[in-house]
Amino acid sequence: MPSPELRVQWARLDGLSARELHAALQLRSAVFVVEQNCVYHDVDDYDLQCWHLLAWSGDQLAAYLRVTDPGSKYPEPSLGRVLTAPAFRGQGLGQLLLTEALQRCAQTWPGQPNRISAQHYLLKFYQGFGFAPVSEVYQEDEIPHVEMLRPAA
Ligand SMILES: CC(C)(COP(=O)(O)OP(=O)(O)OC[C@H]1O[C@@H](n2cnc3c(N)ncnc32)[C@H](O)[C@@H]1OP(=O)(O)O)[C@@H](O)C(=O)NCCC(=O)NCCS
């Protein structure tokens, strides 16, 4: 990630300290459960095997996403739980996080497309990274979603 103030961490679950994992799960529940007013199982078994991408500003977790391996959630590597902490929004961090994640995917699984289940209100955001919708809009945990695919670079 280009910003010198940000430290990026790309790790499997066992590569995170207890405090780092706590920060990630705390922020995920603050955004996806509380802010989005959605009762759902945010912590799931994908957390055990996926890659976690954390962007730190000092000791504050500023942005987070996870990537499930090909053949896990989808046949393709899949980005999920994409978030920027409320205090850091609107500063381009989401853009940086996605760019970093797609680079990591290309390094880890060369030649593989990426599939996501995107919240529909962010369709244009993801289209900006080369994702195209491949499904009708559907409800997931009562939030409108659309499946999107990004061809291999
Ligand atoms: C979506 C999210 C990650 C964007 O993070 P961010 O750091 O504020 O994003 P950026 O500053 O990099 O903005 C990038 C682009 O995102 C889009 N965007 C950001 N927030 C948006 C919103 N609320 N609605 C629609 N588009 C939005 C815009 O197109 C923006 O481009 P712009 O510069 O032309 O405005 C952040 O708003 C968030 O955490 N939302 C809650 C969690 C969520 O819904 N995650 C997505 C799950 S699929």
Coordinates of C-alpha atoms and ligand atoms in Angstrom, one line a residue:
M1 CA 0.0 0.0 0.0
P2 CA 1.6 3.3 -1.0
S3 CA 0.6 5.4 2.1
P4 CA 3.7 5.6 4.4
E5 CA 1.4 6.0 7.5
L6 CA -0.3 2.6 6.9
R7 CA 1.1 -0.8 7.8
V8 CA -0.3 -3.7 6.0
Q9 CA -0.6 -7.2 7.4
W10 CA -1.5 -10.2 5.2
A11 CA -1.8 -13.3 7.4
R12 CA -3.6 -16.6 8.0
L13 CA -5.4 -16.8 11.4
D14 CA -2.4 -18.4 13.1
G15 CA -0.2 -15.5 11.9
L16 CA -2.3 -13.0 13.8
S17 CA -1.7 -12.2 17.5
A18 CA -4.6 -12.5 19.8
R19 CA -4.8 -8.7 20.0
E20 CA -4.7 -8.3 16.2
L21 CA -7.5 -10.9 15.8
H22 CA -9.5 -9.1 18.5
A23 CA -9.2 -5.8 16.7
A24 CA -10.3 -7.3 13.4
L25 CA -13.3 -9.1 14.9
Q26 CA -14.3 -6.1 17.0
L27 CA -14.2 -3.8 13.9
R28 CA -16.1 -6.3 11.8
S29 CA -18.9 -6.6 14.3
A30 CA -19.0 -2.8 14.8
V31 CA -19.5 -2.3 11.1
F32 CA -21.5 -5.4 9.8
V33 CA -23.6 -6.2 12.9
V34 CA -24.1 -2.9 14.7
E35 CA -23.7 -0.2 12.0
Q36 CA -25.6 -2.2 9.4
N37 CA -28.1 -3.4 12.0
C38 CA -27.8 -7.0 10.9
V39 CA -28.1 -10.0 13.1
Y40 CA -25.8 -12.6 11.5
H41 CA -22.9 -14.9 12.2
D42 CA -20.0 -12.6 11.4
V43 CA -17.4 -15.0 12.7
D44 CA -17.5 -18.2 10.7
D45 CA -15.4 -21.2 9.7
Y46 CA -13.9 -19.3 6.7
D47 CA -12.0 -17.3 9.3
L48 CA -10.0 -20.4 10.2
Q49 CA -8.5 -20.9 6.7
C50 CA -8.7 -17.6 4.8
W51 CA -6.2 -14.8 4.4
H52 CA -6.8 -11.7 6.5
L53 CA -5.7 -8.3 5.2
L54 CA -5.4 -5.6 7.9
A55 CA -4.3 -2.0 7.4
W56 CA -3.1 -0.3 10.5
S57 CA -2.7 3.4 11.2
G58 CA -0.4 3.3 14.3
D59 CA -2.2 1.0 16.7
Q60 CA -5.6 1.6 15.1
L61 CA -7.1 -0.9 12.7
A62 CA -8.2 1.4 9.8
A63 CA -9.4 -1.1 7.2
Y64 CA -9.8 -4.9 6.8
L65 CA -10.9 -7.6 4.4
R66 CA -10.5 -11.3 4.1
V67 CA -9.8 -13.6 1.1
T68 CA -11.1 -17.1 1.0
D69 CA -9.0 -19.6 -1.0
P70 CA -10.1 -21.0 -4.4
G71 CA -12.4 -23.9 -3.8
S72 CA -13.5 -22.7 -0.4
K73 CA -16.4 -20.3 -0.5
Y74 CA -16.3 -20.1 -4.3
P75 CA -14.2 -21.8 -7.0
E76 CA -12.2 -18.5 -7.3
P77 CA -10.4 -16.6 -4.6
S78 CA -13.1 -14.4 -3.0
L79 CA -12.8 -11.0 -1.1
G80 CA -15.2 -10.4 1.7
R81 CA -15.9 -8.5 4.9
V82 CA -14.5 -5.4 3.1
L83 CA -14.5 -2.4 5.5
T84 CA -13.0 0.8 6.4
A85 CA -13.3 2.0 10.0
P86 CA -15.8 4.9 10.2
A87 CA -13.2 7.4 11.3
F88 CA -11.0 6.6 8.2
R89 CA -13.7 6.6 5.5
G90 CA -13.7 8.9 2.4
Q91 CA -9.9 9.1 2.3
G92 CA -9.2 6.5 -0.4
L93 CA -8.5 3.7 2.0
G94 CA -11.1 1.4 0.5
Q95 CA -9.5 1.9 -2.9
L96 CA -6.1 1.1 -1.4
L97 CA -7.3 -2.0 0.4
L98 CA -9.0 -3.4 -2.7
T99 CA -5.9 -2.7 -4.9
E100 CA -3.6 -4.4 -2.3
A101 CA -5.9 -7.4 -2.0
L102 CA -6.1 -7.9 -5.8
Q103 CA -2.3 -7.7 -6.0
R104 CA -2.0 -10.3 -3.2
C105 CA -4.5 -12.6 -5.0
A106 CA -2.6 -12.3 -8.3
Q107 CA 0.7 -13.2 -6.5
T108 CA -0.8 -16.0 -4.5
W109 CA -3.0 -17.6 -7.2
P110 CA -1.7 -16.4 -10.6
G111 CA -4.1 -16.5 -13.4
Q112 CA -7.2 -16.9 -11.2
P113 CA -10.3 -14.7 -11.5
N114 CA -11.9 -13.3 -8.4
R115 CA -15.6 -13.6 -7.3
I116 CA -17.4 -11.6 -4.7
S117 CA -20.8 -11.3 -3.1
A118 CA -21.0 -7.5 -3.1
Q119 CA -23.5 -5.3 -1.3
H120 CA -25.5 -3.9 -4.1
Y121 CA -25.1 -0.3 -3.1
L122 CA -21.3 -0.7 -3.9
L123 CA -21.8 -2.0 -7.4
K124 CA -20.0 1.0 -9.0
F125 CA -17.2 0.8 -6.5
Y126 CA -16.4 -2.8 -7.4
Q127 CA -17.0 -2.2 -11.2
G128 CA -14.1 0.3 -10.8
F129 CA -11.8 -2.6 -10.1
G130 CA -13.0 -4.7 -13.1
F131 CA -15.7 -6.7 -11.4
A132 CA -18.9 -7.3 -13.4
P133 CA -22.2 -8.5 -12.0
V134 CA -23.0 -12.1 -12.8
S135 CA -26.2 -12.6 -10.9
E136 CA -29.5 -11.0 -10.2
V137 CA -29.8 -9.0 -7.0
Y138 CA -30.5 -11.3 -4.0
Q139 CA -31.0 -10.9 -0.3
E140 CA -28.2 -12.2 2.0
D141 CA -28.9 -11.6 5.7
E142 CA -31.7 -9.2 4.5
I143 CA -29.2 -7.0 2.6
P144 CA -29.3 -6.7 -1.2
H145 CA -26.3 -8.3 -2.8
V146 CA -25.0 -9.1 -6.2
E147 CA -22.4 -11.7 -7.2
M148 CA -19.6 -10.2 -9.2
L149 CA -16.7 -11.7 -11.2
R150 CA -13.4 -10.1 -12.1
P151 CA -11.5 -11.9 -14.9
A152 CA -7.9 -12.8 -14.3
A153 CA -5.5 -10.0 -15.3
Ligands
LIG1 C1 -17.4 0.7 1.3 C2 -16.2 1.2 2.2 C3 -15.3 0.0 2.4 C4 -15.5 2.3 1.4 O1 -14.4 2.7 2.2 P1 -13.7 4.1 2.0 O2 -12.4 4.0 2.6 O3 -14.6 5.2 2.5 O4 -13.7 4.2 0.4 P2 -12.8 5.2 -0.4 O5 -12.6 6.5 0.3 O6 -11.6 4.5 -1.0 O7 -13.8 5.5 -1.6 C5 -13.7 4.8 -2.8 C6 -15.0 4.8 -3.5 O8 -16.0 4.0 -2.8 C7 -17.2 4.4 -3.2 N1 -18.0 4.6 -2.0 C8 -17.5 4.8 -0.7 N2 -18.5 4.8 0.2 C9 -19.6 4.6 -0.5 C10 -21.0 4.6 -0.1 N3 -21.4 4.7 1.1 N4 -21.9 4.4 -1.1 C11 -21.5 4.3 -2.4 N5 -20.2 4.3 -2.8 C12 -19.3 4.5 -1.9 C13 -17.1 5.7 -4.0 O9 -17.3 5.4 -5.3 C14 -15.7 6.2 -3.7 O10 -15.2 6.8 -4.8 P3 -15.3 8.5 -4.8 O11 -13.9 8.8 -4.4 O12 -15.5 8.7 -6.3 O13 -16.3 8.9 -3.9 C15 -16.8 1.8 3.5 O14 -17.8 2.7 3.2 C16 -17.3 0.7 4.5 O15 -16.6 0.2 5.3 N6 -18.7 0.5 4.4 C17 -19.3 -0.4 5.4 C18 -19.0 -1.8 5.1 C19 -19.5 -2.3 3.8 O16 -20.6 -2.1 3.3 N7 -18.6 -3.1 3.1 C20 -18.8 -3.7 1.8 C21 -19.3 -5.1 1.9 S1 -19.5 -5.7 0.3

